CSV table of C-alpha atoms in Angstrom, one decimal:
chain,number,residue,atom,x,y,z
A,1,MET,CA,-10.3,12.9,-38.2
A,2,VAL,CA,-8.3,12.1,-35.1
A,3,ARG,CA,-8.1,8.5,-34.1
A,4,THR,CA,-8.6,7.5,-30.5
A,5,ALA,CA,-5.2,5.7,-30.5
A,6,ASP,CA,-3.5,8.9,-31.7
A,7,LEU,CA,-5.0,10.8,-28.8
A,8,GLU,CA,-4.2,8.1,-26.2
A,9,ASN,CA,-0.7,7.8,-27.5
A,10,ALA,CA,0.0,11.5,-26.9
A,11,ALA,CA,0.4,10.4,-23.2
A,12,GLU,CA,4.0,9.8,-22.1
A,13,LEU,CA,3.1,7.6,-19.1
A,14,ALA,CA,0.4,5.1,-18.3
A,15,LEU,CA,-0.6,3.9,-14.9
A,16,THR,CA,-2.6,0.6,-15.0
A,17,ALA,CA,-3.8,-1.5,-12.1
A,18,PHE,CA,-5.7,-4.7,-11.5
A,19,CYS,CA,-8.3,-4.6,-8.7
A,20,TRP,CA,-9.9,-7.4,-6.8
A,21,TRP,CA,-13.1,-6.3,-5.0
A,22,ARG,CA,-13.5,-7.0,-1.3
A,23,ALA,CA,-15.0,-10.4,-0.7
A,24,ASP,CA,-17.3,-9.2,2.1
A,25,ILE,CA,-19.2,-6.7,-0.1
A,26,PRO,CA,-21.4,-7.7,-3.1
A,27,GLN,CA,-19.6,-7.1,-6.4
A,28,ASP,CA,-22.4,-4.8,-7.8
A,29,VAL,CA,-21.9,-2.5,-4.7
A,30,CYS,CA,-18.1,-2.4,-5.3
A,31,GLU,CA,-18.6,-1.6,-9.0
A,32,ALA,CA,-21.2,1.2,-8.2
A,33,TYR,CA,-18.9,2.7,-5.5
A,34,TRP,CA,-15.9,2.5,-8.0
A,35,ARG,CA,-17.9,4.2,-10.7
A,36,ASP,CA,-19.9,6.8,-8.7
A,37,VAL,CA,-17.5,7.8,-5.9
A,38,HIS,CA,-13.9,6.6,-6.2
A,39,GLY,CA,-13.6,7.0,-10.0
A,40,ILE,CA,-14.9,10.6,-10.0
A,41,MET,CA,-12.5,11.5,-7.2
A,42,PHE,CA,-9.6,9.9,-9.1
A,43,ALA,CA,-10.5,11.5,-12.4
A,44,ARG,CA,-10.3,15.0,-10.8
A,45,ALA,CA,-6.8,14.6,-9.5
A,46,PRO,CA,-4.4,17.2,-10.8
A,47,GLY,CA,-1.9,16.0,-13.5
A,48,LEU,CA,-4.1,13.2,-14.7
A,49,TRP,CA,-4.9,13.6,-18.4
A,50,GLN,CA,-7.2,10.7,-19.0
A,51,TYR,CA,-8.8,8.1,-16.8
A,52,ARG,CA,-10.9,5.0,-17.6
A,53,GLN,CA,-12.3,2.1,-15.8
A,54,LEU,CA,-12.7,-1.4,-17.3
A,55,ARG,CA,-14.9,-4.0,-15.7
A,56,LEU,CA,-13.5,-7.5,-16.2
A,57,ALA,CA,-15.7,-10.5,-16.7
A,58,ALA,CA,-14.9,-13.9,-15.1
A,59,ASN,CA,-12.4,-16.1,-17.0
A,60,ARG,CA,-14.0,-18.3,-19.7
A,61,PRO,CA,-11.6,-21.1,-20.5
A,62,ASP,CA,-14.1,-22.6,-22.9
A,63,LEU,CA,-13.4,-19.8,-25.4
A,64,TRP,CA,-9.9,-21.1,-26.2
A,65,PRO,CA,-9.0,-24.2,-28.2
A,66,ALA,CA,-7.4,-27.0,-26.2
A,67,VAL,CA,-3.6,-26.9,-26.1
A,68,GLN,CA,-1.8,-29.9,-24.7
A,69,GLY,CA,0.1,-28.9,-21.5
A,70,VAL,CA,-1.6,-25.5,-21.3
A,71,SER,CA,-4.5,-24.8,-18.8
A,72,PHE,CA,-6.7,-21.8,-19.3
A,73,ASP,CA,-8.4,-22.3,-16.0
A,74,ALA,CA,-7.8,-19.6,-13.4
A,75,PRO,CA,-9.1,-19.8,-9.8
A,76,GLU,CA,-11.7,-17.2,-9.0
A,77,VAL,CA,-9.5,-15.6,-6.4
A,78,ALA,CA,-6.8,-15.0,-9.0
A,79,GLN,CA,-9.2,-13.1,-11.3
A,80,PRO,CA,-9.4,-9.3,-10.9
A,81,GLN,CA,-12.7,-7.6,-11.4
A,82,GLY,CA,-11.6,-4.1,-12.4
A,83,MET,CA,-8.8,-2.4,-14.3
A,84,PRO,CA,-8.3,1.4,-13.9
A,85,HIS,CA,-6.1,3.1,-16.4
A,86,GLY,CA,-4.7,6.6,-16.0
A,87,LEU,CA,-2.7,8.5,-18.6
A,88,PHE,CA,-0.3,11.4,-18.0
A,89,LEU,CA,1.0,13.7,-20.8
A,90,SER,CA,4.4,14.2,-19.1
A,91,GLU,CA,6.6,13.3,-16.2
A,92,ALA,CA,5.8,16.7,-14.7
A,93,ASP,CA,2.1,15.8,-14.8
A,94,LEU,CA,2.8,12.6,-12.9
A,95,VAL,CA,4.9,14.5,-10.4
A,96,ALA,CA,2.0,17.0,-9.9
A,97,PHE,CA,-0.3,14.0,-9.4
A,98,GLY,CA,1.9,12.3,-6.9
A,99,ARG,CA,2.5,15.4,-4.8
A,100,ASN,CA,-1.2,16.3,-4.4
A,101,PRO,CA,-2.8,15.0,-1.2
A,102,LEU,CA,-5.9,13.7,-3.1
A,103,PRO,CA,-4.0,10.9,-5.0
A,104,ARG,CA,-1.3,10.6,-2.4
A,105,GLU,CA,-3.5,10.1,0.7
A,106,THR,CA,-7.3,10.4,0.1
A,107,ILE,CA,-7.6,8.0,-2.9
A,108,PRO,CA,-5.5,5.2,-1.3
A,109,ASP,CA,-7.5,5.5,1.9
A,110,ASP,CA,-10.8,5.4,0.0
A,111,ALA,CA,-9.8,2.3,-2.0
A,112,HIS,CA,-10.1,0.3,1.2
A,113,ASN,CA,-13.8,0.9,1.1
A,114,PHE,CA,-14.2,-1.5,-1.9
A,115,ILE,CA,-10.9,-3.0,-3.0
A,116,GLY,CA,-9.5,-6.1,-1.3
A,117,ARG,CA,-6.2,-6.1,-3.2
A,118,ILE,CA,-4.6,-4.1,-6.0
A,119,GLY,CA,-1.5,-4.4,-8.2
A,120,ALA,CA,-0.4,-1.4,-10.2
A,121,GLN,CA,2.2,-0.7,-12.8
A,122,LEU,CA,3.6,2.5,-14.2
A,123,SER,CA,4.8,2.3,-17.8
A,124,ALA,CA,8.3,3.5,-18.7
A,125,PRO,CA,8.2,6.9,-20.5
A,126,GLY,CA,6.8,6.5,-24.0
A,127,SER,CA,6.1,2.8,-23.7
A,128,GLY,CA,2.4,2.7,-22.7
A,129,ARG,CA,0.8,2.4,-26.1
A,130,THR,CA,-2.7,1.9,-27.6
A,131,PHE,CA,-2.4,-0.5,-30.5
A,132,VAL,CA,-4.7,-0.4,-33.6
A,133,ASP,CA,-6.1,-3.4,-35.4
A,134,LEU,CA,-5.0,-2.6,-39.0
A,135,VAL,CA,-6.5,-5.9,-40.3
A,136,ASP,CA,-10.0,-4.6,-39.5
A,137,ASP,CA,-11.4,-8.2,-39.7
A,138,PRO,CA,-12.9,-9.5,-36.4
A,139,SER,CA,-12.6,-13.1,-37.6
A,140,CYS,CA,-9.2,-13.7,-39.0
A,141,ARG,CA,-9.1,-16.8,-41.2
A,142,ALA,CA,-6.3,-19.3,-41.5
A,143,LEU,CA,-5.9,-18.7,-45.2
A,144,ARG,CA,-5.4,-15.0,-44.7
A,145,ARG,CA,-2.3,-13.8,-43.0
A,146,CYS,CA,-3.2,-11.6,-40.1
A,147,ARG,CA,-1.8,-10.6,-36.7
A,148,PRO,CA,-4.4,-11.1,-34.0
A,149,SER,CA,-3.9,-9.0,-30.9
A,150,TYR,CA,-4.4,-10.3,-27.4
A,151,SER,CA,-3.7,-9.7,-23.8
A,152,ALA,CA,-2.1,-12.3,-21.5
A,153,SER,CA,-1.8,-12.4,-17.8
A,154,PHE,CA,0.4,-14.8,-15.9
A,155,ARG,CA,0.5,-15.9,-12.3
A,156,GLU,CA,3.0,-17.8,-10.3
A,157,ARG,CA,2.1,-21.4,-9.5
A,158,GLU,CA,3.8,-21.2,-6.1
A,159,PRO,CA,4.1,-17.8,-4.4
A,160,ARG,CA,7.6,-16.7,-3.8
A,161,ARG,CA,8.8,-16.3,-0.2
A,162,ARG,CA,8.7,-12.6,0.8
A,163,ARG,CA,12.0,-11.1,1.9
A,164,ARG,CA,11.9,-9.5,5.2
A,165,SER,CA,14.0,-6.5,6.0
A,166,ILE,CA,15.6,-6.4,9.3
A,167,ALA,CA,15.6,-3.0,10.9
A,168,THR,CA,18.9,-2.2,12.7
């Protein structure tokens, strides 16, 4: 039996983004458009091996134990609502994806229909991995040694000043 992680880890490159829906459109409309229009278009792009969409719930700081000096609060504006994830089997597939007018022009133009802002990251070759929970215990106990897995996102407290390039 082939494990999901083994299939996903066959990809050499991963493209992951965080998406914030447009504030002037109801969230359910943005999610429906992402699922029914934009996602289908993106999934058909040449070179893309696998595509998934993850809807992100609002931050729940009450889920974490209190830690002195650490705040788990995040302003609503800082919380993305969606995370698309694309996998490419090779750099040649990524090049084919990037050269095609669908992902190069049509998809970015279409994103303006529901996305207010987006941040994307392309993994270095071979570094985008799906990890497997080998403990297989959803509630690790203090007496038992285990390695819980987690995801962390960080934001700057004060935005950096943007550098302006001066055209000569």
